[in-house]
PDB file of C-alpha atoms and ligand atoms in Angstrom:
ATOM      1  CA  MET A   1     -13.277 -12.768   5.038  1.00 93.00           C
ATOM      2  CA  GLU A   2     -11.584  -9.286   5.701  1.00 98.00           C
ATOM      3  CA  ARG A   3     -10.842  -6.424   2.837  1.00 98.00           C
ATOM      4  CA  THR A   4      -7.460  -4.266   3.936  1.00 98.00           C
ATOM      5  CA  LEU A   5      -6.545  -1.508   1.190  1.00 98.00           C
ATOM      6  CA  SER A   6      -2.988  -2.121  -1.269  1.00 98.00           C
ATOM      7  CA  ILE A   7      -1.577   1.237  -2.651  1.00 98.00           C
ATOM      8  CA  ILE A   8       1.266   0.170  -5.384  1.00 98.00           C
ATOM      9  CA  LYS A   9       3.227   3.218  -4.906  1.00 98.00           C
ATOM     10  CA  PRO A  10       4.862   5.389  -7.772  1.00 98.00           C
ATOM     11  CA  ASP A  11       8.870   3.313  -7.402  1.00 98.00           C
ATOM     12  CA  ALA A  12       6.981   0.198  -8.583  1.00 98.00           C
ATOM     13  CA  VAL A  13       4.370   1.942 -11.311  1.00 98.00           C
ATOM     14  CA  LYS A  14       7.433   3.366 -12.308  1.00 98.00           C
ATOM     15  CA  LYS A  15       9.441   0.593 -12.785  1.00 98.00           C
ATOM     16  CA  ASN A  16       6.005  -1.170 -14.552  1.00 98.00           C
ATOM     17  CA  VAL A  17       5.976  -4.468 -12.163  1.00 98.00           C
ATOM     18  CA  ILE A  18       1.946  -3.183 -11.183  1.00 98.00           C
ATOM     19  CA  GLY A  19       0.629  -6.436 -12.798  1.00 98.00           C
ATOM     20  CA  LYS A  20       3.604  -9.031 -11.330  1.00 98.00           C
ATOM     21  CA  ILE A  21       2.426  -6.937  -7.736  1.00 98.00           C
ATOM     22  CA  ILE A  22      -1.506  -7.759  -8.347  1.00 98.00           C
ATOM     23  CA  ASP A  23      -0.254 -11.822  -9.321  1.00 98.00           C
ATOM     24  CA  ARG A  24       0.767 -12.226  -5.878  1.00 98.00           C
ATOM     25  CA  PHE A  25      -1.968 -10.335  -4.458  1.00 98.00           C
ATOM     26  CA  GLU A  26      -3.839 -13.711  -6.739  1.00 98.00           C
ATOM     27  CA  ASN A  27      -1.839 -16.348  -6.490  1.00 98.00           C
ATOM     28  CA  ASN A  28      -2.258 -15.724  -2.336  1.00 98.00           C
ATOM     29  CA  GLY A  29      -5.617 -16.131  -2.032  1.00 97.00           C
ATOM     30  CA  LEU A  30      -6.140 -12.558  -2.620  1.00 98.00           C
ATOM     31  CA  ARG A  31      -9.464 -11.063  -4.866  1.00 98.00           C
ATOM     32  CA  VAL A  32      -9.590  -7.465  -5.974  1.00 98.00           C
ATOM     33  CA  VAL A  33     -12.308  -6.097  -5.057  1.00 98.00           C
ATOM     34  CA  SER A  34     -12.146  -2.829  -6.469  1.00 98.00           C
ATOM     35  CA  ILE A  35      -8.713  -1.216  -8.171  1.00 98.00           C
ATOM     36  CA  LYS A  36      -7.787   2.489  -9.602  1.00 98.00           C
ATOM     37  CA  LYS A  37      -4.793   4.201 -10.747  1.00 98.00           C
ATOM     38  CA  ILE A  38      -4.633   7.671  -9.136  1.00 98.00           C
ATOM     39  CA  LEU A  39      -2.262  11.217  -8.708  1.00 98.00           C
ATOM     40  CA  LEU A  40      -2.014  11.366  -4.893  1.00 98.00           C
ATOM     41  CA  SER A  41      -2.109  16.266  -4.565  1.00 98.00           C
ATOM     42  CA  GLU A  42       0.337  17.440  -1.612  1.00 98.00           C
ATOM     43  CA  VAL A  43      -2.914  17.197   0.589  1.00 98.00           C
ATOM     44  CA  ILE A  44      -4.656  14.157   0.194  1.00 98.00           C
ATOM     45  CA  ALA A  45      -0.960  12.541   0.871  1.00 98.00           C
ATOM     46  CA  GLY A  46      -1.116  14.839   4.067  1.00 98.00           C
ATOM     47  CA  ASN A  47      -3.998  13.590   4.775  1.00 98.00           C
ATOM     48  CA  PHE A  48      -4.178   9.519   4.712  1.00 98.00           C
ATOM     49  CA  TYR A  49      -0.029   9.826   6.650  1.00 97.00           C
ATOM     50  CA  ALA A  50      -1.391  12.163   9.190  1.00 96.00           C
ATOM     51  CA  ILE A  51      -1.308   9.092  11.645  1.00 94.00           C
ATOM     52  CA  HIS A  52       2.946  10.185  11.066  1.00 96.00           C
ATOM     53  CA  LYS A  53       2.504  14.088  11.011  1.00 97.00           C
ATOM     54  CA  GLU A  54       5.525  14.544  13.569  1.00 97.00           C
ATOM     55  CA  ARG A  55       7.914  11.706  11.907  1.00 97.00           C
ATOM     56  CA  PRO A  56      11.604  13.258  10.744  1.00 97.00           C
ATOM     57  CA  PHE A  57      10.357  11.262   7.198  1.00 97.00           C
ATOM     58  CA  PHE A  58       6.637  12.701   7.050  1.00 98.00           C
ATOM     59  CA  ASN A  59       7.522  15.469   4.335  1.00 97.00           C
ATOM     60  CA  ASP A  60       9.516  13.268   1.911  1.00 97.00           C
ATOM     61  CA  LEU A  61       7.005  11.082   2.612  1.00 98.00           C
ATOM     62  CA  VAL A  62       4.786  12.641   1.463  1.00 98.00           C
ATOM     63  CA  ARG A  63       6.787  13.785  -1.441  1.00 98.00           C
ATOM     64  CA  PHE A  64       7.978  10.159  -2.379  1.00 98.00           C
ATOM     65  CA  MET A  65       3.582   9.545  -2.604  1.00 98.00           C
ATOM     66  CA  THR A  66       3.369  11.962  -4.894  1.00 98.00           C
ATOM     67  CA  SER A  67       6.188  12.199  -6.761  1.00 98.00           C
ATOM     68  CA  GLY A  68       3.857   9.584  -9.645  1.00 98.00           C
ATOM     69  CA  SER A  69       0.492   7.900  -9.545  1.00 98.00           C
ATOM     70  CA  VAL A  70      -0.434   5.442  -7.904  1.00 98.00           C
ATOM     71  CA  VAL A  71      -2.699   1.936  -7.808  1.00 98.00           C
ATOM     72  CA  VAL A  72      -4.802   1.682  -4.918  1.00 98.00           C
ATOM     73  CA  ILE A  73      -6.479  -1.654  -4.293  1.00 98.00           C
ATOM     74  CA  VAL A  74      -8.826  -3.083  -2.357  1.00 98.00           C
ATOM     75  CA  LEU A  75      -7.822  -6.726  -1.757  1.00 98.00           C
ATOM     76  CA  GLU A  76     -10.946  -9.415  -0.222  1.00 98.00           C
ATOM     77  CA  GLY A  77      -9.724 -12.617   1.174  1.00 98.00           C
ATOM     78  CA  GLU A  78      -9.235 -14.449   4.673  1.00 98.00           C
ATOM     79  CA  ASN A  79      -7.675 -12.886   7.388  1.00 98.00           C
ATOM     80  CA  ALA A  80      -6.239 -10.293   4.814  1.00 98.00           C
ATOM     81  CA  VAL A  81      -5.399  -7.662   6.579  1.00 98.00           C
ATOM     82  CA  LYS A  82      -1.977 -10.281   7.669  1.00 98.00           C
ATOM     83  CA  LYS A  83      -1.742 -12.130   4.341  1.00 98.00           C
ATOM     84  CA  ASN A  84      -1.206  -8.804   2.470  1.00 98.00           C
ATOM     85  CA  ARG A  85       1.183  -7.948   4.802  1.00 98.00           C
ATOM     86  CA  GLU A  86       2.974 -11.147   4.783  1.00 98.00           C
ATOM     87  CA  LEU A  87       2.879 -10.662   1.361  1.00 98.00           C
ATOM     88  CA  MET A  88       4.513  -7.028   1.440  1.00 98.00           C
ATOM     89  CA  GLY A  89       8.082  -7.982   3.558  1.00 98.00           C
ATOM     90  CA  ASP A  90       8.905  -5.850   6.321  1.00 98.00           C
ATOM     91  CA  THR A  91       9.132  -1.844   5.773  1.00 97.00           C
ATOM     92  CA  ASP A  92      12.853  -1.921   4.963  1.00 97.00           C
ATOM     93  CA  PRO A  93      13.280  -4.220   1.555  1.00 97.00           C
ATOM     94  CA  LYS A  94      17.010  -4.916   3.381  1.00 97.00           C
ATOM     95  CA  LYS A  95      14.889  -6.472   5.992  1.00 97.00           C
ATOM     96  CA  ALA A  96      12.640  -8.294   3.618  1.00 97.00           C
ATOM     97  CA  ILE A  97      12.955 -12.116   3.584  1.00 97.00           C
ATOM     98  CA  LYS A  98      13.489 -12.906   0.436  1.00 97.00           C
ATOM     99  CA  GLY A  99      10.133 -13.822  -2.375  1.00 97.00           C
ATOM    100  CA  THR A 100       8.268 -11.491  -0.177  1.00 98.00           C
ATOM    101  CA  ILE A 101       7.261  -7.293  -2.218  1.00 98.00           C
ATOM    102  CA  ARG A 102       8.895  -5.480  -0.380  1.00 98.00           C
ATOM    103  CA  ALA A 103      12.675  -7.654  -0.751  1.00 98.00           C
ATOM    104  CA  ASP A 104      12.196  -7.989  -4.878  1.00 98.00           C
ATOM    105  CA  PHE A 105      10.839  -4.882  -5.739  1.00 98.00           C
ATOM    106  CA  ALA A 106      11.819  -1.676  -3.909  1.00 97.00           C
ATOM    107  CA  GLU A 107      14.853  -0.550  -3.269  1.00 93.00           C
ATOM    108  CA  SER A 108      14.575   1.274   0.120  1.00 96.00           C
ATOM    109  CA  ILE A 109      12.415   2.322   2.899  1.00 97.00           C
ATOM    110  CA  ASP A 110      11.084   5.053   1.239  1.00 95.00           C
ATOM    111  CA  ALA A 111      10.661   3.690  -2.265  1.00 97.00           C
ATOM    112  CA  ASN A 112       9.333   0.627  -0.830  1.00 98.00           C
ATOM    113  CA  ALA A 113       6.774  -0.405  -3.444  1.00 98.00           C
ATOM    114  CA  VAL A 114       3.299  -1.476  -1.364  1.00 98.00           C
ATOM    115  CA  HIS A 115       1.586   0.157   1.239  1.00 98.00           C
ATOM    116  CA  GLY A 116      -1.111  -2.324   3.167  1.00 98.00           C
ATOM    117  CA  SER A 117      -2.998  -1.277   5.923  1.00 98.00           C
ATOM    118  CA  ASP A 118      -1.746  -2.563   9.519  1.00 97.00           C
ATOM    119  CA  SER A 119      -4.744  -3.319  11.708  1.00 98.00           C
ATOM    120  CA  LEU A 120      -8.410  -4.138  10.384  1.00 98.00           C
ATOM    121  CA  GLU A 121      -9.842  -0.248  12.520  1.00 98.00           C
ATOM    122  CA  ASN A 122      -7.082   0.932   9.830  1.00 97.00           C
ATOM    123  CA  ALA A 123      -8.314  -1.544   6.856  1.00 98.00           C
ATOM    124  CA  LYS A 124     -11.749   0.589   6.979  1.00 98.00           C
ATOM    125  CA  ASN A 125     -10.729   3.751   7.534  1.00 98.00           C
ATOM    126  CA  GLU A 126      -8.762   3.463   4.909  1.00 98.00           C
ATOM    127  CA  ILE A 127     -10.526   2.392   2.330  1.00 98.00           C
ATOM    128  CA  ALA A 128     -13.206   4.531   2.772  1.00 98.00           C
ATOM    129  CA  PHE A 129     -11.035   7.174   2.609  1.00 98.00           C
ATOM    130  CA  PHE A 130     -10.331   6.272  -1.463  1.00 98.00           C
ATOM    131  CA  PHE A 131     -13.144   4.281  -2.182  1.00 98.00           C
ATOM    132  CA  SER A 132     -17.170   4.794  -1.792  1.00 98.00           C
ATOM    133  CA  GLN A 133     -19.468   2.436  -1.450  1.00 96.00           C
ATOM    134  CA  ALA A 134     -20.450   2.090  -4.806  1.00 97.00           C
ATOM    135  CA  GLU A 135     -16.958   1.231  -6.212  1.00 96.00           C
ATOM    136  CA  ILE A 136     -16.563  -1.730  -3.628  1.00 96.00           C
ATOM    137  CA  GLN A 137     -19.824  -3.503  -3.727  1.00 86.00           C
TER     138      GLN A 137
HETATM  139  P1  CMP B 201       4.020   2.569   4.995  1.00 87.37           P
HETATM  140  O1  CMP B 201       3.838   1.095   5.389  1.00 87.37           O
HETATM  141  O2  CMP B 201       3.499   3.099   3.318  1.00 87.37           O
HETATM  142  O3  CMP B 201       4.250   3.229   5.323  1.00 87.37           O
HETATM  143  C1  CMP B 201       4.668   4.388   6.256  1.00 87.37           C
HETATM  144  C2  CMP B 201       5.876   4.661   5.642  1.00 87.37           C
HETATM  145  O4  CMP B 201       7.156   5.391   5.206  1.00 87.37           O
HETATM  146  C3  CMP B 201       6.258   3.377   5.547  1.00 87.37           C
HETATM  147  O5  CMP B 201       5.262   2.356   4.368  1.00 87.37           O
HETATM  148  C4  CMP B 201       7.603   3.682   4.488  1.00 87.37           C
HETATM  149  O6  CMP B 201       7.432   3.924   3.490  1.00 87.37           O
HETATM  150  C5  CMP B 201       8.032   5.209   5.257  1.00 87.37           C
HETATM  151  N1  CMP B 201       9.203   5.224   6.335  1.00 87.37           N
HETATM  152  C6  CMP B 201      10.629   6.192   5.910  1.00 87.37           C
HETATM  153  N2  CMP B 201      11.282   5.731   7.262  1.00 87.37           N
HETATM  154  C7  CMP B 201      10.253   5.266   7.760  1.00 87.37           C
HETATM  155  C8  CMP B 201      10.716   5.036   8.886  1.00 87.37           C
HETATM  156  N3  CMP B 201      12.161   5.344   9.675  1.00 87.37           N
HETATM  157  N4  CMP B 201      10.180   3.668   9.490  1.00 87.37           N
HETATM  158  C9  CMP B 201       9.037   3.335   9.304  1.00 87.37           C
HETATM  159  N5  CMP B 201       8.270   4.017   8.177  1.00 87.37           N
HETATM  160  C10 CMP B 201       9.315   4.688   7.839  1.00 87.37           C
END
C-alpha cells in the first residue's frame, strides 16, 4: 500500500470535472484518504513548486496555480504513485495517451488538469506539505 498526492488544478476545477477525475481514481483501485478545496497563495504555490524555481516556466506555473481553487487529495492504493501517474498521462496533454486524465480534460502543458507526486519520497513530502497528521488518519 502506498499513498500519493494529487492536485486537481484550476483549469479542471473551472471545467467542473472534479467528480469525473476522482471517478478515474476510484475506478482504478485508488481510495481518497483526505481531500480539500483551497485557493493557493503565491507563497504556498511557490514553496510547493520550489524544485522548479530556476525553470523558465516557474512564474507562469505559480500564476496559473493561484488563478483559482485547486483540490488537493491524498490517494491510497497498491503502487499508488505509479498508478496515479499512469492515470494522469504525459505532462503535455498533446502527448498524453487517449483515455488518460490529461488527454481527456487538459488543454496545454501549463493548464494540464492534474499534478501527481513523481516518487514515494516526494509523495510523503507533498502530503505533509498540505495535510496535518489528524487529516490523514
Ligand atoms: P506538474 O506535474 O504540476 O509539475 C510542474 C508543472 O509545470 C507541470 O505539471 C506543468 O504543468 C508545468 N510546466 C510548464 N512547462 C513545463 C515544461 N516545459 N516541463 C515540465 N513542466 C512544465
